[in-house]
Short mmCIF file of C-alpha atoms in Angstrom, two decimals:
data_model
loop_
_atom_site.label_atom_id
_atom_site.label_comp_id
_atom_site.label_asym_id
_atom_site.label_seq_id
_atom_site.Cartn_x
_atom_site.Cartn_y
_atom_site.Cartn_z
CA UNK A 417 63.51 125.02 54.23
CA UNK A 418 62.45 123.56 57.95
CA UNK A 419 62.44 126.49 60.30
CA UNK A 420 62.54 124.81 64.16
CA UNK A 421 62.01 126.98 66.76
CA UNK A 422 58.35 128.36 67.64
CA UNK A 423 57.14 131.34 65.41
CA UNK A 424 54.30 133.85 66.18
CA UNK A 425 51.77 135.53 64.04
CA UNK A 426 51.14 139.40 63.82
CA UNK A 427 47.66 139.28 65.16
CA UNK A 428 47.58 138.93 68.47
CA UNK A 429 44.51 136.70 68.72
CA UNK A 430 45.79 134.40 66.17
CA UNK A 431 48.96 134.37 68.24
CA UNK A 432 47.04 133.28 71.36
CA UNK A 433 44.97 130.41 69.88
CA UNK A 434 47.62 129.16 67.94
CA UNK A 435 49.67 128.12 71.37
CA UNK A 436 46.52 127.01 72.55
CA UNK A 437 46.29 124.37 69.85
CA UNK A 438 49.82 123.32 69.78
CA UNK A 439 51.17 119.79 71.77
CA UNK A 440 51.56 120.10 75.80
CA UNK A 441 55.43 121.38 75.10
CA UNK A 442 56.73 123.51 72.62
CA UNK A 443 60.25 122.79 71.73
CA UNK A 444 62.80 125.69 70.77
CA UNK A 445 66.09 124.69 68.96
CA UNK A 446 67.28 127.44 66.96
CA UNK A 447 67.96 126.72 63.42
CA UNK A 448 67.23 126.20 60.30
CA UNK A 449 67.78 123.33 57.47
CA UNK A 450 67.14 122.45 54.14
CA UNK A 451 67.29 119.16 52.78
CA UNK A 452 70.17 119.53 49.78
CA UNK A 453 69.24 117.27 46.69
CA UNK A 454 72.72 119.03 45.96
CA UNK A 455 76.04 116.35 44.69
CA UNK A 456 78.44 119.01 45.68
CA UNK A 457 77.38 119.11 50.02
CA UNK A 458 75.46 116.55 51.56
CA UNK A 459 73.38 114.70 49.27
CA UNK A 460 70.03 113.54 50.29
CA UNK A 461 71.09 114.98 53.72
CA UNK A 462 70.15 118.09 55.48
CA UNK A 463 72.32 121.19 55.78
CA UNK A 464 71.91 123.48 58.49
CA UNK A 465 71.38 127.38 56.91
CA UNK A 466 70.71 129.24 60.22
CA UNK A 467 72.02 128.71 63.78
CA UNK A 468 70.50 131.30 65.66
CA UNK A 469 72.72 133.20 68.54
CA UNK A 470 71.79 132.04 72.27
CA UNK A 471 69.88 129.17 70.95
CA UNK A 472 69.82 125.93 71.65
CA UNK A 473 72.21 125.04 68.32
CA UNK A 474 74.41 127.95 68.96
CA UNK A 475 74.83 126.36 72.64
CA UNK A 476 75.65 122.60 70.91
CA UNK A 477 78.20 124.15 68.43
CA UNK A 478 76.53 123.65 65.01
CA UNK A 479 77.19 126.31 62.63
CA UNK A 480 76.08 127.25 58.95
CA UNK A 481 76.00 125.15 56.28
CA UNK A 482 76.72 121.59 58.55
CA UNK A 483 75.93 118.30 57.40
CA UNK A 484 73.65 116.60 59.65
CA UNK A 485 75.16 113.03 58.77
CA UNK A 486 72.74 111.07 61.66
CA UNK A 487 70.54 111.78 64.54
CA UNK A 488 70.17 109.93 67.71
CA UNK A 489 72.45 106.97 65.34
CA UNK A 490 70.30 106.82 62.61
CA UNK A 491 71.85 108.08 59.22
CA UNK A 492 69.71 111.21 57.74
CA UNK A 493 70.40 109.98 54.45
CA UNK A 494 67.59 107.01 54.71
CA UNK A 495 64.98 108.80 57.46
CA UNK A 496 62.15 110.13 56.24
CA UNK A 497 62.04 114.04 57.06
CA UNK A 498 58.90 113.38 59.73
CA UNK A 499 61.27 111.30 61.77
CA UNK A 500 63.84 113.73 61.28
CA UNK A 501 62.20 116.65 62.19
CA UNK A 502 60.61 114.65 65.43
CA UNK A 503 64.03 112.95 67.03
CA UNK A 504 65.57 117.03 66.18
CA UNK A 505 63.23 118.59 68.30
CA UNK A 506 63.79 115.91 71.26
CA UNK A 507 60.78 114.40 73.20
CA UNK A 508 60.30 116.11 76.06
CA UNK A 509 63.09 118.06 75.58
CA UNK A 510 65.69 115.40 75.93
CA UNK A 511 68.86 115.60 74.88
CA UNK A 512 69.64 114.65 71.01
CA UNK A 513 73.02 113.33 69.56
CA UNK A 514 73.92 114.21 66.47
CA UNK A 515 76.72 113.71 63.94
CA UNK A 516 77.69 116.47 61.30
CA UNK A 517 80.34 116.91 59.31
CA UNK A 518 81.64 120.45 57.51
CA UNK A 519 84.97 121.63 56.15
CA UNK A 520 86.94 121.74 59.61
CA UNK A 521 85.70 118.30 60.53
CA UNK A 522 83.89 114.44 59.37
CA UNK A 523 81.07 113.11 61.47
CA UNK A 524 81.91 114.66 64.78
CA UNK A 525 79.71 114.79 67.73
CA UNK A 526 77.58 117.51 68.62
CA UNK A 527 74.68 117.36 71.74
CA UNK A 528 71.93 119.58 71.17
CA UNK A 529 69.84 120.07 74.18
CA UNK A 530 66.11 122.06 72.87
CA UNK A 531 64.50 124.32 75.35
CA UNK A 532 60.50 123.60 76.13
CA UNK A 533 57.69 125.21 77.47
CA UNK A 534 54.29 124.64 78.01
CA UNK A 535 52.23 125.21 74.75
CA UNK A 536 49.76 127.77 76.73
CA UNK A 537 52.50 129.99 77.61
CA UNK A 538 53.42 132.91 75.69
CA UNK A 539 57.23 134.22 76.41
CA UNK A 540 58.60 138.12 75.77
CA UNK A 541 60.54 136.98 72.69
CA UNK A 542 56.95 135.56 71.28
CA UNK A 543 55.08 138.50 71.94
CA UNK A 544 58.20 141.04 70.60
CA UNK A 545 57.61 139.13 67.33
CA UNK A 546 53.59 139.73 67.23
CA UNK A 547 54.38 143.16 67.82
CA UNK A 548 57.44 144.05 65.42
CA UNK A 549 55.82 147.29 63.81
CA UNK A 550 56.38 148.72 67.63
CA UNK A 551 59.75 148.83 65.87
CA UNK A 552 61.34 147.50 62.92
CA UNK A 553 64.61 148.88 63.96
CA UNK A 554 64.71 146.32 66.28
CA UNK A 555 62.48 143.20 65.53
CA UNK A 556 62.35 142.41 61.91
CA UNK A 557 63.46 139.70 59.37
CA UNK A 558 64.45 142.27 56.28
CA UNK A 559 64.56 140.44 52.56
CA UNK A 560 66.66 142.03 50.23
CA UNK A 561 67.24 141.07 47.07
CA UNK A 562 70.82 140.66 45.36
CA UNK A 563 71.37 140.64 41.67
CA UNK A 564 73.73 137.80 42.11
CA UNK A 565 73.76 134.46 40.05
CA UNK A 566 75.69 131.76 41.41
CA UNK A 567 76.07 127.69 40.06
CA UNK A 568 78.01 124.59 40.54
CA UNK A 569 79.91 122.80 37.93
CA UNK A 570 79.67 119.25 37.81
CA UNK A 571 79.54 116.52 40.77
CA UNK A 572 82.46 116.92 43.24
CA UNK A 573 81.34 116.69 45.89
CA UNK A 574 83.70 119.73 47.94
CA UNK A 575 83.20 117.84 51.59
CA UNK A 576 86.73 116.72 51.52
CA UNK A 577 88.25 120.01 50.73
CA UNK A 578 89.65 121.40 53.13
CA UNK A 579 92.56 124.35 51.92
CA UNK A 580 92.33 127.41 49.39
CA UNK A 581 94.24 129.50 47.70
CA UNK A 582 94.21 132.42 44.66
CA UNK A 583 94.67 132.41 41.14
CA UNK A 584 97.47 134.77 40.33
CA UNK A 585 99.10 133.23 37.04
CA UNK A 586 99.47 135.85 34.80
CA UNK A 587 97.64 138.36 36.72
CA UNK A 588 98.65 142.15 37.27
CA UNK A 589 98.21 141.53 41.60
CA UNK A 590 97.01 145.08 42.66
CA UNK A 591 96.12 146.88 45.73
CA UNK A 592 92.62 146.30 44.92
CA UNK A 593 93.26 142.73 44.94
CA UNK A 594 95.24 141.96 47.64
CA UNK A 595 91.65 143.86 49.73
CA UNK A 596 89.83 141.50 47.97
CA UNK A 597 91.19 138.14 48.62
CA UNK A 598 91.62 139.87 52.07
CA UNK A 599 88.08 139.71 51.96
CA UNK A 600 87.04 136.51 50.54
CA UNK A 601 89.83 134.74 53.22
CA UNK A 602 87.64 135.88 56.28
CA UNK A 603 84.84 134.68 54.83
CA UNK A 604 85.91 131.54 53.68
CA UNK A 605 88.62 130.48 57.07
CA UNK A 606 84.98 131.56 58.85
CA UNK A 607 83.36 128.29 56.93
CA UNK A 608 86.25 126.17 58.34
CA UNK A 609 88.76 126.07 55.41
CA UNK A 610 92.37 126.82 55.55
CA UNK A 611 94.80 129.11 53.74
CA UNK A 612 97.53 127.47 52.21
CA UNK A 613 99.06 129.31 48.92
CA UNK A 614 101.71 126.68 47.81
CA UNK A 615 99.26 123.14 47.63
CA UNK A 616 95.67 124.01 48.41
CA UNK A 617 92.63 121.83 47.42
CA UNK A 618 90.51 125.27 45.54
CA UNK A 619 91.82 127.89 44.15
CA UNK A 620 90.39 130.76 44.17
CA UNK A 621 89.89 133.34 41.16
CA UNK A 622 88.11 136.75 40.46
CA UNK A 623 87.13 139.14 38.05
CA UNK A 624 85.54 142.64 37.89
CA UNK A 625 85.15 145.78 35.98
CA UNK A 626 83.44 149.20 36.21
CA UNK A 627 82.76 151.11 32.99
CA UNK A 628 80.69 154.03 32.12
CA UNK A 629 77.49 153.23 30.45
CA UNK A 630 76.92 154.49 26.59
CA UNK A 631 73.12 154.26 27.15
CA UNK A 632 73.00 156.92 30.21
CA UNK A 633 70.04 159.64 29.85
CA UNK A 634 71.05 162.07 32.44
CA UNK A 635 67.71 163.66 31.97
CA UNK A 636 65.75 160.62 32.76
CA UNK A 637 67.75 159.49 35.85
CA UNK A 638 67.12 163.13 36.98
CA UNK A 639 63.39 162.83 36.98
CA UNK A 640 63.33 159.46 38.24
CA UNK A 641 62.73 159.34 41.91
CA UNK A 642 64.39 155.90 43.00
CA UNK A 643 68.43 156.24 43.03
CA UNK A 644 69.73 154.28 45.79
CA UNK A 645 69.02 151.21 46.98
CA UNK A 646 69.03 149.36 50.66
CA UNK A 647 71.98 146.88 51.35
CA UNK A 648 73.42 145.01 54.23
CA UNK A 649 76.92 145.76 56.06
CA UNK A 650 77.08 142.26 57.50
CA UNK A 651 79.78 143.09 60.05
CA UNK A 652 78.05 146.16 60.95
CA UNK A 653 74.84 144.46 61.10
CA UNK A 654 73.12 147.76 59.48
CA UNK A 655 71.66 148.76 56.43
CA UNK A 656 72.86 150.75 54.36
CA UNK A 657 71.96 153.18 51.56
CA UNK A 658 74.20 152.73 48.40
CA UNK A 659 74.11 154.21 44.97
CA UNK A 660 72.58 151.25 43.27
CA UNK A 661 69.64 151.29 41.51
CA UNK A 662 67.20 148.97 42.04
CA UNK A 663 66.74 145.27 40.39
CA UNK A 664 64.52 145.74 37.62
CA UNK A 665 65.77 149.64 36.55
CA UNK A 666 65.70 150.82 33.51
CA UNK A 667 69.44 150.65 32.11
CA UNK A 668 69.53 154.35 30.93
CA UNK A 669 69.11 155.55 34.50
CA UNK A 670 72.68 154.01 35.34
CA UNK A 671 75.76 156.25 34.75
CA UNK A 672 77.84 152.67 35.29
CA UNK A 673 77.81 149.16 34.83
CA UNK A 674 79.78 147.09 37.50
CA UNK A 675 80.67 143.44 37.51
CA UNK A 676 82.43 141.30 40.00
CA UNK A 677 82.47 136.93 39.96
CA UNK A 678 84.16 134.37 41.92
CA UNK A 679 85.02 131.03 40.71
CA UNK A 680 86.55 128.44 42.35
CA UNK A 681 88.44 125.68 41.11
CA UNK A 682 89.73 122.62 41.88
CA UNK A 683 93.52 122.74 43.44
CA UNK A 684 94.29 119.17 41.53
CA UNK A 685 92.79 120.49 37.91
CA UNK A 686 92.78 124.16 37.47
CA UNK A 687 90.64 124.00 34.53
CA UNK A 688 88.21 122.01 36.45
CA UNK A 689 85.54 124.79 37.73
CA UNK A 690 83.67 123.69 41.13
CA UNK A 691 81.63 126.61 41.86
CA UNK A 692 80.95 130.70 40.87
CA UNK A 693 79.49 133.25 41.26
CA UNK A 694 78.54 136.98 39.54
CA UNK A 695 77.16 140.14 40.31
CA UNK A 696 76.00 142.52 38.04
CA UNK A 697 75.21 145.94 39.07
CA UNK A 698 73.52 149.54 37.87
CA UNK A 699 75.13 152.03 39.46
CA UNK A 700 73.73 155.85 39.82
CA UNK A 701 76.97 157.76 41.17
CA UNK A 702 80.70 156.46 41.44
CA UNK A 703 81.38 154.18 43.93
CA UNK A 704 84.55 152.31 44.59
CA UNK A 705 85.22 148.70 44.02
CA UNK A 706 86.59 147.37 47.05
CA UNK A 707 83.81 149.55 49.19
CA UNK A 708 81.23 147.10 46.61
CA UNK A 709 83.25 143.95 47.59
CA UNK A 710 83.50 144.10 51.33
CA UNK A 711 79.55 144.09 51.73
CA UNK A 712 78.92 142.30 48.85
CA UNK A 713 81.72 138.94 49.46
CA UNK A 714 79.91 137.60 52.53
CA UNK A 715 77.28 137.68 50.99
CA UNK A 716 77.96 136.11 47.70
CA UNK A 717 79.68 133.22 49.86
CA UNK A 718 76.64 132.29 51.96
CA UNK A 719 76.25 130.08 48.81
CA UNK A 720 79.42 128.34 48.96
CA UNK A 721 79.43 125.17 49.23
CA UNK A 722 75.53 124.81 49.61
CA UNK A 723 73.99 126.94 46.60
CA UNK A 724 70.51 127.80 46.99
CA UNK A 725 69.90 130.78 44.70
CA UNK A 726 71.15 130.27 41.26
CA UNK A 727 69.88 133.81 40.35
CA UNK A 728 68.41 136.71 42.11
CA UNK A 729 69.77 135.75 46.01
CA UNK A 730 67.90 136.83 48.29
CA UNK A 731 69.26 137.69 51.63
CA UNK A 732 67.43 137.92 55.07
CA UNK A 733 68.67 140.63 57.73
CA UNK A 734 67.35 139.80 60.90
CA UNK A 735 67.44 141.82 63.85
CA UNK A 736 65.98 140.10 67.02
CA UNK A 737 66.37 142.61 70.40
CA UNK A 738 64.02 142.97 73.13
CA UNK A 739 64.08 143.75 77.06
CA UNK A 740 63.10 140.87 78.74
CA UNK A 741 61.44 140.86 82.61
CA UNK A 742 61.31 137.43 82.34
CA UNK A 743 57.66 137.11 82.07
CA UNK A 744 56.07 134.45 80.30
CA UNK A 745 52.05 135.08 79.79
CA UNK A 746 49.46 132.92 79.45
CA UNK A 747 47.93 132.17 75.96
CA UNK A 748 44.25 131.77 77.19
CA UNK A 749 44.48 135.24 79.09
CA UNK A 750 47.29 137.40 78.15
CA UNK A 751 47.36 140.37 80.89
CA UNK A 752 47.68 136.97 83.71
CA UNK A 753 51.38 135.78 84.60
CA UNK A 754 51.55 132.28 83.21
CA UNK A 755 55.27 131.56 84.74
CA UNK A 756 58.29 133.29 85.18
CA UNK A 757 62.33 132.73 83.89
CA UNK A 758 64.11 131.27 87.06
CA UNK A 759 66.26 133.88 88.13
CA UNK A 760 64.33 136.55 86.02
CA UNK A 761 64.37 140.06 87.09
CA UNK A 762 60.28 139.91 87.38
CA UNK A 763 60.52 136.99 89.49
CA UNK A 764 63.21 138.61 91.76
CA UNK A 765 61.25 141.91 91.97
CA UNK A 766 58.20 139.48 93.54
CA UNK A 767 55.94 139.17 90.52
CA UNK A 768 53.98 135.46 91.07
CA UNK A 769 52.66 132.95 88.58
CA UNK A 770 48.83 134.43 88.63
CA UNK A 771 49.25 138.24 88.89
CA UNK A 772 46.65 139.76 86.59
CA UNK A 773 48.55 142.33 84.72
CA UNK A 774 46.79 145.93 84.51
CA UNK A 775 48.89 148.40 82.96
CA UNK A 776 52.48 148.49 82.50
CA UNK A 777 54.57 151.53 82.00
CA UNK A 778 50.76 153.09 82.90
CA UNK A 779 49.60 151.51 79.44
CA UNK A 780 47.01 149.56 79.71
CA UNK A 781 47.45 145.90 78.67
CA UNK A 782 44.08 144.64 78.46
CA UNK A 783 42.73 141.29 76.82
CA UNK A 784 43.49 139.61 73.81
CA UNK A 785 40.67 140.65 71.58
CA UNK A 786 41.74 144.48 72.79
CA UNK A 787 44.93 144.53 72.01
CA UNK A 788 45.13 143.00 68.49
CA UNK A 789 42.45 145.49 67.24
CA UNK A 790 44.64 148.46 69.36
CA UNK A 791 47.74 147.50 68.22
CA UNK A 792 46.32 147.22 64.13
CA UNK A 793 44.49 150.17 64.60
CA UNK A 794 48.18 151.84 66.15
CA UNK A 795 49.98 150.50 63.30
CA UNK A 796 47.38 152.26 60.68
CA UNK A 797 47.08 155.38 62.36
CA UNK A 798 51.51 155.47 63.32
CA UNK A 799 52.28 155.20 59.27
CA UNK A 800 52.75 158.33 58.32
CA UNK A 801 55.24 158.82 61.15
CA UNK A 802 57.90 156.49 59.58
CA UNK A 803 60.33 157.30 56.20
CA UNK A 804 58.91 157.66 52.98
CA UNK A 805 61.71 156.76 51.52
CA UNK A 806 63.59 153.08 50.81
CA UNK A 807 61.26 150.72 51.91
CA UNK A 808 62.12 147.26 52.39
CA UNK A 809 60.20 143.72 52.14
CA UNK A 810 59.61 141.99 55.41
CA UNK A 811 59.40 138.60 55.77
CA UNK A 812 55.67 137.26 55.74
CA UNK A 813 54.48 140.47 55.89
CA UNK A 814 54.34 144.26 53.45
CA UNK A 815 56.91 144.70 50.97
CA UNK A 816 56.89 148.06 51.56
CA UNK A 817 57.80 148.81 55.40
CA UNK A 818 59.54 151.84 56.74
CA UNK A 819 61.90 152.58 59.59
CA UNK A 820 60.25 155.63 61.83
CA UNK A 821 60.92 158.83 60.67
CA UNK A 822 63.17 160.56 63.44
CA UNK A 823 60.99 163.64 63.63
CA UNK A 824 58.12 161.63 64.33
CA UNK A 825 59.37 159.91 67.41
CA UNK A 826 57.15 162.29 70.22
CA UNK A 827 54.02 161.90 67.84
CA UNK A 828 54.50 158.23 68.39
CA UNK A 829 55.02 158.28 71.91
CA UNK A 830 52.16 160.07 72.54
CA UNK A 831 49.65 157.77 69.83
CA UNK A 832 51.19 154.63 72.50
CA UNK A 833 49.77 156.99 75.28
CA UNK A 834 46.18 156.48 74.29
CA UNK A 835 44.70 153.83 75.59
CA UNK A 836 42.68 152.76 72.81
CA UNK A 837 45.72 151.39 71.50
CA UNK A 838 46.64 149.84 74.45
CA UNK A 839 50.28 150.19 73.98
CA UNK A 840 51.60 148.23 77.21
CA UNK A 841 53.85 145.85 75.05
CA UNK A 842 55.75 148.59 74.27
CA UNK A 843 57.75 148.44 77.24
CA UNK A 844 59.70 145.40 75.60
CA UNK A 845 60.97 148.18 72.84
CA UNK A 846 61.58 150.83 75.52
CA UNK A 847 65.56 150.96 74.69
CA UNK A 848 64.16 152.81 71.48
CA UNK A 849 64.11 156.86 72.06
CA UNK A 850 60.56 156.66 70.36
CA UNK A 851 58.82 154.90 72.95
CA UNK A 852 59.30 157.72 75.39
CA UNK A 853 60.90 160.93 75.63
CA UNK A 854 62.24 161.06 79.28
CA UNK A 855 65.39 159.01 81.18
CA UNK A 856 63.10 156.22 82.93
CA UNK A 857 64.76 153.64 85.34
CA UNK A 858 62.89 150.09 85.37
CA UNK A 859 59.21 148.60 84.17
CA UNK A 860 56.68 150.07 86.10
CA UNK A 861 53.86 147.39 86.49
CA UNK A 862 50.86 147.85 87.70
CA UNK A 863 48.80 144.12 88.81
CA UNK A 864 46.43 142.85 90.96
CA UNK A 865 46.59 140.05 93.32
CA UNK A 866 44.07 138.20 95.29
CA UNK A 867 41.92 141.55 94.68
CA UNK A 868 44.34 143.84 95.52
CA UNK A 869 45.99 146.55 93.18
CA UNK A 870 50.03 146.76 93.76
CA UNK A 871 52.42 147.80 92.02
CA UNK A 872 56.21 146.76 91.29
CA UNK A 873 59.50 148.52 89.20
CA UNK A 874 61.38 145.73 87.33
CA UNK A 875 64.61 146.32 85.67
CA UNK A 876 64.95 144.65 82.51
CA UNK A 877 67.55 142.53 80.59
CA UNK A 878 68.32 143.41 77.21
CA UNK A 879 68.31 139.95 75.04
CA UNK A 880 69.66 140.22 71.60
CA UNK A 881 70.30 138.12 68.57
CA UNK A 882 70.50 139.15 65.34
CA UNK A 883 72.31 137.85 61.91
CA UNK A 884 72.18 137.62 58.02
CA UNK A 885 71.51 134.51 56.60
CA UNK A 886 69.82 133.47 53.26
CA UNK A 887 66.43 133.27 53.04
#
């Protein structure tokens, strides 16, 4: 999977001599592809998993699980990925053309403009990244793991598909269905397809069942200190805690077994299956099928039409918001004002390419060397402060994060108040109630120009993009 837009690392000094070694620009276009080797969606061609919000792809009008048919009119299908990667990301950040195709519509046009800046430059959203354990609540790409096996059946290839409808022949139609195909119609009308129930192209079946397990040991599961496990509510963008044990459990710690597939066939041939998909559950407590399905649908049919996972999906919650002054900082000395956004609310407040940055929020910001040890020696010292319960894998990073525990929240305040963790970045989490306990209005920044100590209050812009996407 090709990831292109500009990603950070955790230390801070890594961070900083990485942009020093990149090209003179960096270009930023917002999504993600793999290259499908797939004879159901876009052979030997890539297919767009991830269009970030406010990106550059989001602003062109690609979407999920698009066919990029050619580039700048040259097919994908015979370009070596270098090329393909190097006319994507534009040269110089000119505009590229491409041509995709998904179910709503065959080769049509779409303009994608990437953003640049100068390699030495370090913006807000770069440095939010490096410094995510500020707060995981609200910069973090969370894996979770689905126990959810999904396949294709044969080679259709489903590009010319284009309406769906549900299996019903001889089928008891209950309450509990009609949610359900409620459910999968938003998801799949969302990928471009059409509901028609008298002719459509795939039709659309399910199955599921909940029954009491034989095997339970009611003594076990009460000694056993895992119960629950951490899921996503994709139209809540949350997670949530659900009584599911873990993958991997030991089966006599479930008091149920649930089960719930999707399989799609062909309109033309019912017997002919074109895709499915199953997931098989331990529960610990009761819990109702159609609360199961409405979390659990989306995310089954981020495989459809371009499967991935054939068992164990795994799912990436990502959660992207910062407050933005517009600031953009230089690589080769962080606490200095490499540039600023046009219109930014630090540029309108009178902050200048140049200012040497001294403390902000009265946190000192110091150099580069300072605040990677600071902020690793913050992050060792601030654990105990989050949940001890449900932790969660991060991408590239523990497996066993935590959100902060709520009690905690002045103790970490005042650990961002010591200046030998030189908290000053903290200011782009400062929507959080953690980062400080009292109402404040603006950024107060403290900076120094041609010698001279001055200070300025910047209001800041909250910039958000999140989404679930697979991983």
């Amino acid at each position: 999977m090709k990831r292109l837009y500009h990603t950070t690392m955790l230390v801070i000094l890594a961070l900083c001599s990485f942009a020093l070694t990149m090209q003179a620009q960096k270009a930023d276009v917002g999504l993600e592809y793999q290259m499908s080797y797939n004879d159901n969606w876009g052979a030997n061609r890539p297919v767009i998993l991830t269009v970030y919000p406010n990106s550059p792809a989001a602003q062109a009008g690609l979407r999920g699980g698009d066919i990029i048919e050619a580039i700048n009119g040259q097919e994908t299908h015979t370009m070596p990925e270098e090329e393909m990667i190097r006319l994507l990301q534009g040269a110089g950040g000119a505009s590229v053309d491409l041509l995709v195709s998904n179910f709503a519509y065959h080769r049509v046009e779409r303009h994608l403009k990437p953003t640049a800046q100068p390699a030495d430059a370090l913006t807000e959203r770069d440095i939010a990244r490096a410094f995510g354990m500020y707060s995981l609540e609200d910069e973090s790409d969370i894996l979770i793991s689905y126990p959810i096996s999904s396949g294709t059946e044969g080679k259709t290839d489903l590009i010319n598909y284009e309406t769906f409808g549900f299996v019903r022949t001889n089928k008891q139609h209950t309450n509990r269905d009609v949610l359900i195909e409620q459910q999968i119609t938003e998801a799949l009308q969302a990928k471009g397809l059409t509901y028609d129930p008298k002719n459509p192209d795939l039709l659309i079946d399910t199955y599921y069942s909940i029954s009491e397990n034989s095997a339970y040991d009611a003594a076990e599961a009460r000694r056993s200190a895992v119960q629950t496990s951490l899921r996503i509510d994709p139209k809540a963008h949350k997670l949530v805690e659900l009584p599911i044990l873990p993958m991997g459990s030991d089966k006599t710690l479930a008091r149920f077994y649930l089960k719930f597939g999707i399989t799609i066939y062909s309109g033309v041939n019912e017997r002919k299956m074109l895709w499915t998909s199953e997931a098989e559950e331990l529960l610990s407590d009761d819990y109702t099928l159609t609360d199961y399905t409405a979390l659990t649908v989306p995310v089954m049919l981020l495989q459809f039409p371009f499967t991935r996972y054939f068992n164990s999906l795994v799912v990436r919650f990502a959660t992207h918001r910062y407050l933005s002054l517009g600031i953009n900082y230089k690589a080769s000395n962080i606490s200095t004002i490499h540039s600023l956004s046009l219109h930014s609310p630090a540029a309108e407040a009178g902050l200048r390419a140049g200012d040497n940055i001294v403390t902000i929020n009265g946190r000192p910001l110091g150099t580069a060397d300072e605040l990677s040890r600071g902020y690793l020696a913050f992050v060792k010292k601030s654990m105990s402060c989050r949940k001890q319960d449900l932790p969660f894998a991060i991408k590239d990073g523990p497996t066993n994060c935590r959100y902060w525990d709520s009690e905690d929240y002045a103790r970490v305040a005042k650990l961002l108040d010591k200046d030998k963790y030189f908290g000053g970045f903290s200011y782009l989490f400062a929507f959080n109630p953690w980062i400080t306990t009292a109402p404040r209005t603006g950024v107060t920044i403290d900076y120094l120009r041609d010698g001279v100590m001055q200070r300025v209050v910047v209001e800041p812009k909250l910039q958000e993009a999140c989404y679930v996407t697979l991983e």
